[in-house]
Structures are given as structure tokens and as C-alpha cells.
Amino acid sequence: MLENRPVTRSTFDEVMVPNYAPADMIPVRGEGSRVWDQQGREYIDLAGGIAVTALGHCHPELVRSLTEQANTLWHLSNVLTNEPALKLARVLTEKTFAERVFFANSGGEANEAAFKLARRYAWQKFGGERHEIVACDNSFHGRTLFTVTVGGQAKYREGFEPVPAGVRHVPFNDEAALEAAITDKTCAFVVEPIQGEGGVTPATLSYLKKARELCSARGALLIFDEVQSGMGRTGTLYAYEQFGVVPDILTTAKALGCGFPVGAMLTTADVAAALVVGTHGSTYGGNPLACAVSLTALELISSPDVLQGVAQRHALLKAGLEAIQQEFGLFRTVRGMGLLMGCELADTWKGQAKALMMAAQAKGVLVLIAGPDVLRLAPSLIIPEADLKAGLAGLREAVAELKASKT
Ligand SMILES: *Cc1c(COP(=O)(O)O)cnc(C)c1O
């Protein structure tokens, strides 16, 4: 019964839908912040599975929770509830502003739930006129039809029209534009406290404060998409804590399961009340395996040790990136919060982020990009200092080589 034939990168082109362009090498094993490919080559992981593996690969406590739950109970459906889901939801409500939790399987699904809830809440409270969702240019909220519609990148909608109506976009961090856009037709304004896919750009404090004021004054809900910025990534459990601006709905995924698929929408009891029995659901949402892993991840990540460690690693990472910037002049800016950092390429290097990512990989360092012009780093929150330094050294070599090849 075992499929024994070997697989290689070319198998991808033979059997997979061509919507991704993965690297030539195939990782087969990971431990901490290192992974090894089919040929046994070692890589330092500064990508973290796109801000997902916040505790590195195969963290022993996560492995223990997963295997214990795997030997206990896998799945029930939402016809029945389960202990891991209730425990996880209770801790999430204790550690955040939220009073109620809805579980999904991904960030896109958590956002889909948030947008549906915002519409339903407004529909119940004000009637169907107030249905508009305001979102930011360049934002990313997922790949379902509704979430690509709300997302501020037209390329993800192209060819998939007609898309749902009642969505409006405003420039990010532009308070006057927001003031003009939020009206008595607006049910919600959604924003990433740090735009991740859009280029690792933090919101300004005054923008988020203004958003809170406008939403409260005009009867719209404020939604923070913390799918990427959440779960310790910025040095607090959620980024909103650092801004001191509290949303009505928060979505979380990625690092929530540290690699096990899970997402959640957090909200207040008042707003949650709009999703009455039968209005929304998910077969796997709140699955015991996902919730058991996530509960352990949450307990580990919210410890002062891990959160303070993010600030220390941020300082090291930022200094290392700035040193590379000073030596080679390839970057225009180094920005971000905690362990979500972006290096925007200088004008003469525009469009070269992917080339830099490939060069780093050739040096044994996994990094990410955020669009064509931004190198993105999202390592494990507990990456050992030695690995972080080695990763930076490899990245420096890659930058040096790329620069030499162009001059
Ligand atoms: C990754 C991401 C999503 C989508 O999450 P999926 O799990 O891929 O559906 C949504 N919002 C933000 C901010 C993200 O970074």
C-alpha cells in the first residue's frame, strides 16, 4: 500500500495545479530554526513558514500535545463541542479584549467569518443599507472570493469577477481618506496593524486611533486582521496591545497553530450575538487536534520569556539588517516590528527581491519576500541567537554576491 516511488521538484510540475512556484529543493525535515532538504543540505529558517512556525520546527511541547490528542480524540464536528476547543477559547478570551471566539481553519476563513459577522451585525441593528466594508489599499486578507474582494490588491481579483459588492478601498495610513470613507453605509473598517504581504508596513498610531474614533462615532465595527501580526510576532501577544487601540473583531491564524492549520475570530459578546444558531459554521473549525496544539502554542508564546525574547531578537535582527544596508546600500529602509521585518530595496534594485531570496537560499538561508521590492523576515520567536547570527551572515554573503554580479 505504500507509495514508494521517489518524488522530486519536477513531480510538482507533473501533478500540481501551477498556482505556486516553489523552490528547486524540497525540505524533508525540520528542527528548531533549521531544515534539511532531500540532499541533506542544511538551511537556517528566517522565513518561519510565512510567520507560522513561531516556535520553530517540531517543538517538543507541540509534538507532545499533538500526539497526546492524536491518541485521544481527533474529530467530532460542531454537532458536539470538545474540551480542547473550550479550553483554547477560554484562554484566548482571558488574554485578549475578546469575550467570544469562533474557530476556523485558516486566516482567510477567520476573515470571511469576520466580514460576514460585520454585515450580519449591522443588518440586525440598522437594516441592510449599512453593508459597506472599508479596507486599505495594498492590504491582504486571504484568498477566498470575499477576502480577495476586501483585500487591497487588484491582481488577486483579476479574472475572478464578478466579486461581491459593497467593498471600498482607501489609502493605508491616510486619515483624511478614512474620514471621508466611513459613512452611515459602513458596517466595518478592516485593517492590518502591520501590513504583511503588502510590504511589512506598520500602521501609524494616530491612524489606528482615528479609525477607532471614526468607527465608534459612526456605528461601524473596527476589525483588526492580526493573522500575521498576532501571536507574539511583534513582542506582545497581539499587536493591538502595543498601539493601545482595541478592535471590535480580531482575526488570528498563522502562528496560532504554529504549523497546524487553525484560525480564529475573536470578538465581544455583543457583536458575537449576531451570529445566532445556523448563521455560520465550519466542519473542522474547533477541531480537537488543532485546538490542543494551539492551546500549548498560546501558553508557550504568551509567557514573559518568549515575549521578552522577541524584543531582544528584534534588536539583533534590526542591527544586522542595518549593517547590511550600510555596507551595500541595497536597502532603502529596514522596517517592521518584533520579528516581522521588511527591507525595502533601493530604487536601483527595484523588482529584485525574489532574486535576493534565491541568492540567500543558495547560501543556506530561507527568507521571504513581500511583493517584488521587499525582503521579509519572520523567523521563529525563539530562534537561538547563534542561528539568527548565522542567518544574517548568510544573507550578507548573498547580498554581496548579488551586488557583485550586477556591477
Ligand atoms: C496570511 C494572511 C491571511 C490569509 O491566511 P490564510 O491562512 O492563508 O488563509 C489573511 N490576512 C493576513 C494579514 C495574512 O497575513
XYZ file of C-alpha atoms and ligand atoms in Angstrom:
422
model
C 0.000 0.000 0.000
C 2.921 2.388 0.419
C 3.756 4.743 -2.409
C 7.468 4.036 -2.732
C 8.407 5.907 -5.879
C 10.595 8.931 -5.123
C 9.313 12.455 -5.698
C 11.346 15.422 -6.920
C 10.678 19.045 -7.744
C 9.719 18.034 -11.280
C 6.894 15.912 -9.839
C 5.346 19.231 -8.795
C 5.012 20.345 -12.418
C 3.510 16.980 -13.363
C 0.821 16.682 -10.713
C 0.162 20.035 -9.037
C -2.017 22.943 -10.121
C 0.543 25.560 -11.226
C -0.529 28.339 -8.829
C 2.752 28.205 -6.869
C 6.367 28.373 -7.950
C 8.205 26.533 -5.152
C 11.981 26.425 -4.836
C 14.010 23.691 -6.527
C 14.944 21.967 -3.296
C 12.435 20.048 -1.170
C 12.834 20.230 2.610
C 12.203 16.909 4.302
C 12.918 17.598 7.972
C 12.988 20.479 10.422
C 14.163 21.057 13.959
C 14.145 24.402 15.727
C 15.175 27.035 13.197
C 16.920 24.636 10.833
C 15.582 22.494 7.995
C 17.222 19.905 5.759
C 16.439 19.136 2.134
C 16.327 15.839 0.204
C 20.089 16.050 -0.368
C 20.779 16.633 3.330
C 21.677 20.303 2.859
C 21.005 22.420 5.912
C 19.188 25.757 5.890
C 18.644 28.401 8.543
C 14.981 29.305 8.549
C 14.340 33.048 8.753
C 11.014 32.631 6.925
C 9.147 30.655 9.566
C 6.740 29.180 7.025
C 5.466 32.736 6.382
C 5.160 33.785 10.015
C 3.581 30.469 11.003
C 6.177 28.313 12.782
C 6.562 30.755 15.664
C 8.107 28.098 17.910
C 10.333 26.633 15.211
C 10.001 23.178 13.708
C 8.873 20.187 15.743
C 8.840 21.960 19.105
C 8.792 19.099 21.645
C 5.845 20.529 23.615
C 3.758 20.917 20.462
C 4.681 17.429 19.311
C 3.631 16.130 22.726
C 0.255 17.921 22.624
C -0.419 16.779 19.089
C 0.458 13.141 19.711
C -1.424 13.024 23.013
C -4.530 14.412 21.333
C -3.984 12.128 18.322
C -4.174 9.181 20.679
C -7.291 10.547 22.385
C -9.825 12.124 20.018
C -9.475 13.565 16.513
C -12.773 14.895 15.352
C -16.392 15.301 16.380
C -17.874 18.135 14.239
C -19.720 21.074 15.752
C -22.765 18.946 16.473
C -20.762 18.253 19.635
C -18.298 20.513 21.386
C -14.918 19.376 22.699
C -12.584 20.118 25.603
C -9.526 21.425 23.694
C -11.695 23.979 21.822
C -13.340 25.208 25.022
C -10.013 25.462 26.835
C -8.398 27.343 23.954
C -11.336 29.741 23.638
C -11.308 30.401 27.378
C -7.608 31.269 27.385
C -7.997 33.465 24.275
C -10.761 35.435 25.967
C -8.694 35.761 29.154
C -5.625 37.037 27.324
C -7.348 39.483 24.952
C -10.166 42.040 24.792
C -12.440 39.359 23.393
C -15.351 37.623 25.107
C -16.333 35.185 22.335
C -14.424 33.032 19.845
C -15.270 31.411 16.513
C -12.835 28.799 15.214
C -11.919 28.349 11.560
C -9.101 26.573 9.723
C -7.161 29.449 8.210
C -6.707 33.195 8.198
C -8.866 33.624 5.132
C -11.696 31.738 6.811
C -11.346 33.749 10.012
C -11.648 36.936 7.940
C -14.555 35.529 5.960
C -16.305 34.971 9.309
C -15.399 38.499 10.460
C -16.806 40.134 7.328
C -19.967 38.048 7.425
C -20.406 38.866 11.110
C -19.928 42.600 10.460
C -22.618 42.524 7.771
C -24.982 40.461 9.871
C -24.492 42.623 12.967
C -25.229 45.802 11.020
C -28.162 44.160 9.232
C -29.706 43.212 12.540
C -29.042 46.539 14.207
C -29.544 49.045 11.394
C -31.054 47.196 8.418
C -29.486 46.211 5.085
C -28.346 49.684 3.996
C -25.332 49.590 6.261
C -23.379 46.859 4.488
C -20.227 48.501 3.166
C -16.811 47.222 4.209
C -13.956 49.708 4.031
C -10.435 48.294 3.615
C -6.952 49.555 2.768
C -5.079 49.634 -0.499
C -2.347 47.023 -0.555
C -3.918 45.033 2.292
C -4.118 41.241 2.276
C -6.939 39.338 3.921
C -6.918 35.910 2.259
C -7.786 34.170 -0.997
C -11.495 33.359 -0.794
C -13.637 35.400 -3.156
C -14.874 37.694 -0.376
C -11.414 38.160 1.147
C -9.713 38.945 -2.198
C -12.505 41.454 -2.755
C -11.850 43.137 0.571
C -8.072 42.852 0.115
C -6.463 45.872 -1.483
C -4.526 44.154 -4.276
C -6.407 44.127 -7.590
C -4.188 41.390 -9.066
C -5.756 38.823 -6.727
C -9.229 39.615 -8.105
C -8.293 39.696 -11.759
C -10.285 37.212 -13.795
C -12.401 36.144 -10.821
C -15.069 38.802 -11.286
C -17.858 39.407 -10.599
C -16.834 39.823 -6.985
C -19.148 40.608 -4.043
C -20.387 44.205 -3.945
C -20.197 46.720 -1.102
C -16.435 46.981 -0.600
C -14.493 50.230 -0.709
C -10.741 50.869 -0.580
C -8.804 53.751 0.944
C -5.073 54.537 1.007
C -3.359 53.000 4.060
C -2.389 55.404 6.859
C -4.385 58.257 5.297
C -6.646 59.685 7.996
C -8.473 62.182 5.792
C -9.372 59.465 3.281
C -10.689 57.276 6.082
C -12.737 60.120 7.493
C -14.370 60.562 4.082
C -14.933 56.829 3.511
C -16.608 55.781 6.762
C -20.241 56.771 6.443
C -23.659 55.621 7.649
C -23.361 52.906 4.976
C -20.224 51.399 6.554
C -20.604 48.215 8.595
C -16.870 47.754 9.224
C -13.387 49.035 8.602
C -10.733 46.313 8.431
C -7.017 46.945 8.772
C -3.797 45.038 9.435
C -1.887 46.759 12.288
C 1.170 45.882 10.189
C 0.560 45.217 6.506
C 2.384 41.924 5.978
C 2.067 40.685 2.390
C 1.724 44.307 1.285
C 5.301 45.135 2.291
C 5.714 44.928 6.094
C 4.384 48.427 6.725
C 3.173 49.280 10.233
C 0.084 51.426 10.669
C 0.735 54.708 12.430
C -0.602 55.022 15.950
C -2.651 58.066 15.042
C -4.213 56.205 12.086
C -5.435 53.355 14.264
C -6.666 55.815 16.898
C -8.516 57.775 14.233
C -10.016 54.542 12.901
C -11.261 53.649 16.372
C -12.784 57.101 16.852
C -14.496 57.149 13.474
C -15.887 53.629 13.795
C -17.243 54.300 17.295
C -18.755 57.629 16.313
C -20.394 56.343 13.146
C -21.591 52.908 14.248
C -19.119 50.796 12.242
C -17.122 47.879 13.620
C -13.334 48.019 13.715
C -11.705 44.784 12.570
C -8.001 44.106 13.077
C -6.591 41.404 10.833
C -3.813 40.069 13.053
C -3.373 36.856 11.097
C 0.283 37.774 10.500
C 0.985 40.285 13.294
C -0.564 38.139 16.014
C 0.596 35.508 18.491
C 3.707 37.197 19.813
C 5.133 38.216 16.433
C 5.547 41.857 17.483
C 6.567 41.184 21.094
C 3.077 41.298 22.595
C 0.514 38.547 22.152
C -1.326 40.779 19.667
C -0.064 43.982 18.082
C -3.146 45.967 19.161
C -1.872 45.884 22.753
C 1.158 47.978 21.749
C -0.958 50.502 19.889
C -3.415 50.703 22.766
C -6.301 50.593 20.296
C -8.904 47.885 20.865
C -10.869 46.487 17.905
C -14.382 45.003 17.929
C -13.258 41.951 15.988
C -9.774 40.450 15.688
C -8.747 37.644 13.373
C -5.824 35.340 14.101
C -4.306 32.307 12.371
C -0.761 31.591 11.097
C 1.221 31.349 14.376
C -1.936 30.402 16.299
C -1.329 26.760 15.378
C 2.433 27.097 14.804
C 2.003 24.993 11.674
C -1.162 23.069 12.469
C -3.986 24.615 10.406
C -6.258 26.739 12.590
C -7.759 30.220 12.586
C -9.991 32.150 14.940
C -12.176 35.199 15.042
C -12.311 36.977 18.395
C -14.998 39.465 19.316
C -17.169 40.912 22.070
C -20.284 39.209 23.432
C -22.470 41.982 21.999
C -21.146 41.649 18.439
C -20.954 37.856 18.620
C -24.663 37.716 19.417
C -25.453 38.460 15.759
C -24.223 35.027 14.682
C -27.212 33.129 16.015
C -27.577 29.365 15.607
C -27.347 28.328 11.982
C -25.927 31.568 10.564
C -22.336 30.408 10.055
C -20.222 27.303 10.528
C -17.277 25.096 9.612
C -16.896 21.323 9.669
C -13.354 21.408 11.035
C -13.440 24.710 12.925
C -12.557 23.969 16.546
C -11.134 20.563 15.674
C -9.628 18.919 18.810
C -6.216 18.288 17.216
C -5.857 21.900 16.078
C -7.088 23.292 19.394
C -4.846 21.082 21.519
C -1.745 22.199 19.595
C -2.898 25.804 19.600
C -3.562 25.842 23.341
C 0.007 24.733 24.023
C 1.335 27.261 21.486
C -0.655 30.023 23.172
C 0.596 29.084 26.643
C 4.213 28.999 25.467
C 4.091 32.157 23.344
C 2.317 34.275 25.952
C 4.983 33.561 28.555
C 7.096 36.619 29.512
C 10.227 34.707 28.476
C 9.132 34.272 24.888
C 7.647 37.756 24.524
C 10.694 39.500 26.018
C 12.893 37.301 23.843
C 11.177 38.747 20.772
C 12.316 42.255 21.732
C 15.922 41.065 22.189
C 15.921 39.212 18.875
C 14.330 42.204 17.169
C 17.244 44.374 18.256
C 19.764 41.827 16.965
C 17.945 41.327 13.671
C 17.451 45.028 13.071
C 21.090 45.813 13.805
C 22.208 43.023 11.471
C 19.967 44.215 8.642
C 21.054 47.811 9.114
C 24.691 46.739 8.989
C 23.994 45.021 5.647
C 22.207 48.160 4.473
C 25.181 50.327 5.399
C 27.737 48.055 3.825
C 25.976 47.526 0.493
C 23.361 50.267 0.133
C 20.894 47.758 -1.311
C 18.046 48.659 1.010
C 16.151 51.908 1.194
C 14.641 51.199 4.601
C 14.565 48.490 7.233
C 11.172 48.453 8.967
C 8.752 46.315 10.922
C 8.020 45.309 14.487
C 9.322 42.472 16.628
C 10.242 39.536 14.415
C 8.317 40.708 11.376
C 10.845 42.775 9.464
C 10.944 44.127 5.944
C 13.825 45.546 3.930
C 12.600 47.722 1.104
C 15.008 47.648 -1.812
C 16.604 50.869 -3.038
C 15.347 52.267 -6.347
C 18.184 50.784 -8.407
C 17.327 47.326 -7.008
C 13.580 47.516 -7.510
C 12.000 44.225 -8.537
C 14.979 42.180 -7.255
C 13.503 40.834 -4.012
C 12.942 37.368 -5.459
C 16.493 37.255 -6.856
C 17.763 38.120 -3.379
C 15.590 35.416 -1.827
C 17.052 32.849 -4.243
C 20.602 34.069 -3.569
C 20.016 33.680 0.175
C 18.686 30.178 -0.327
C 21.833 29.298 -2.260
C 23.736 30.406 0.847
C 21.586 28.169 3.044
C 19.227 30.819 4.409
C 15.451 30.815 3.920
C 13.889 34.282 3.698
C 10.639 35.668 2.293
C 9.559 38.478 0.076
C 6.558 40.806 0.403
C 5.931 41.934 -3.148
C 8.679 42.491 -5.742
C 10.566 45.141 -3.761
C 10.627 43.983 -0.142
C 12.673 41.277 1.535
C 10.711 39.914 4.506
C 11.904 38.047 7.584
C 9.639 36.225 10.022
C 11.768 33.738 11.961
C 10.748 31.634 14.925
C 10.133 33.735 18.039
C 12.582 31.503 19.895
C 15.282 31.267 17.228
C 18.625 30.755 19.007
C 20.860 33.809 18.814
C 23.552 31.761 17.068
C 21.123 30.753 14.314
C 19.970 34.332 13.872
C 23.580 35.491 13.538
C 24.422 32.690 11.123
C 21.313 33.521 9.085
C 22.315 37.179 8.916
C 25.848 36.211 7.878
C 24.452 34.054 5.056
C 22.146 36.853 3.970
C 25.078 39.278 3.946
C 27.026 36.946 1.670
C 24.022 36.648 -0.639
C 23.682 40.426 -0.842
C 27.429 40.784 -1.515
C 27.272 38.231 -4.302
C 24.172 39.707 -5.879
C 25.728 43.145 -5.812
C 28.989 41.886 -7.316
C 27.098 40.110 -10.107
C 25.387 43.382 -11.079
C 28.450 45.622 -11.179
C -1.751 35.043 5.572
C -2.753 36.090 5.817
C -4.139 35.854 5.600
C -4.649 34.580 4.979
O -4.430 33.470 5.786
P -4.621 32.003 5.161
O -4.376 31.103 6.333
O -3.615 31.865 4.070
O -5.998 31.918 4.644
C -5.022 36.837 5.952
N -4.606 38.008 6.459
C -3.317 38.285 6.671
C -2.914 39.594 7.277
C -2.336 37.341 6.343
O -1.045 37.618 6.526
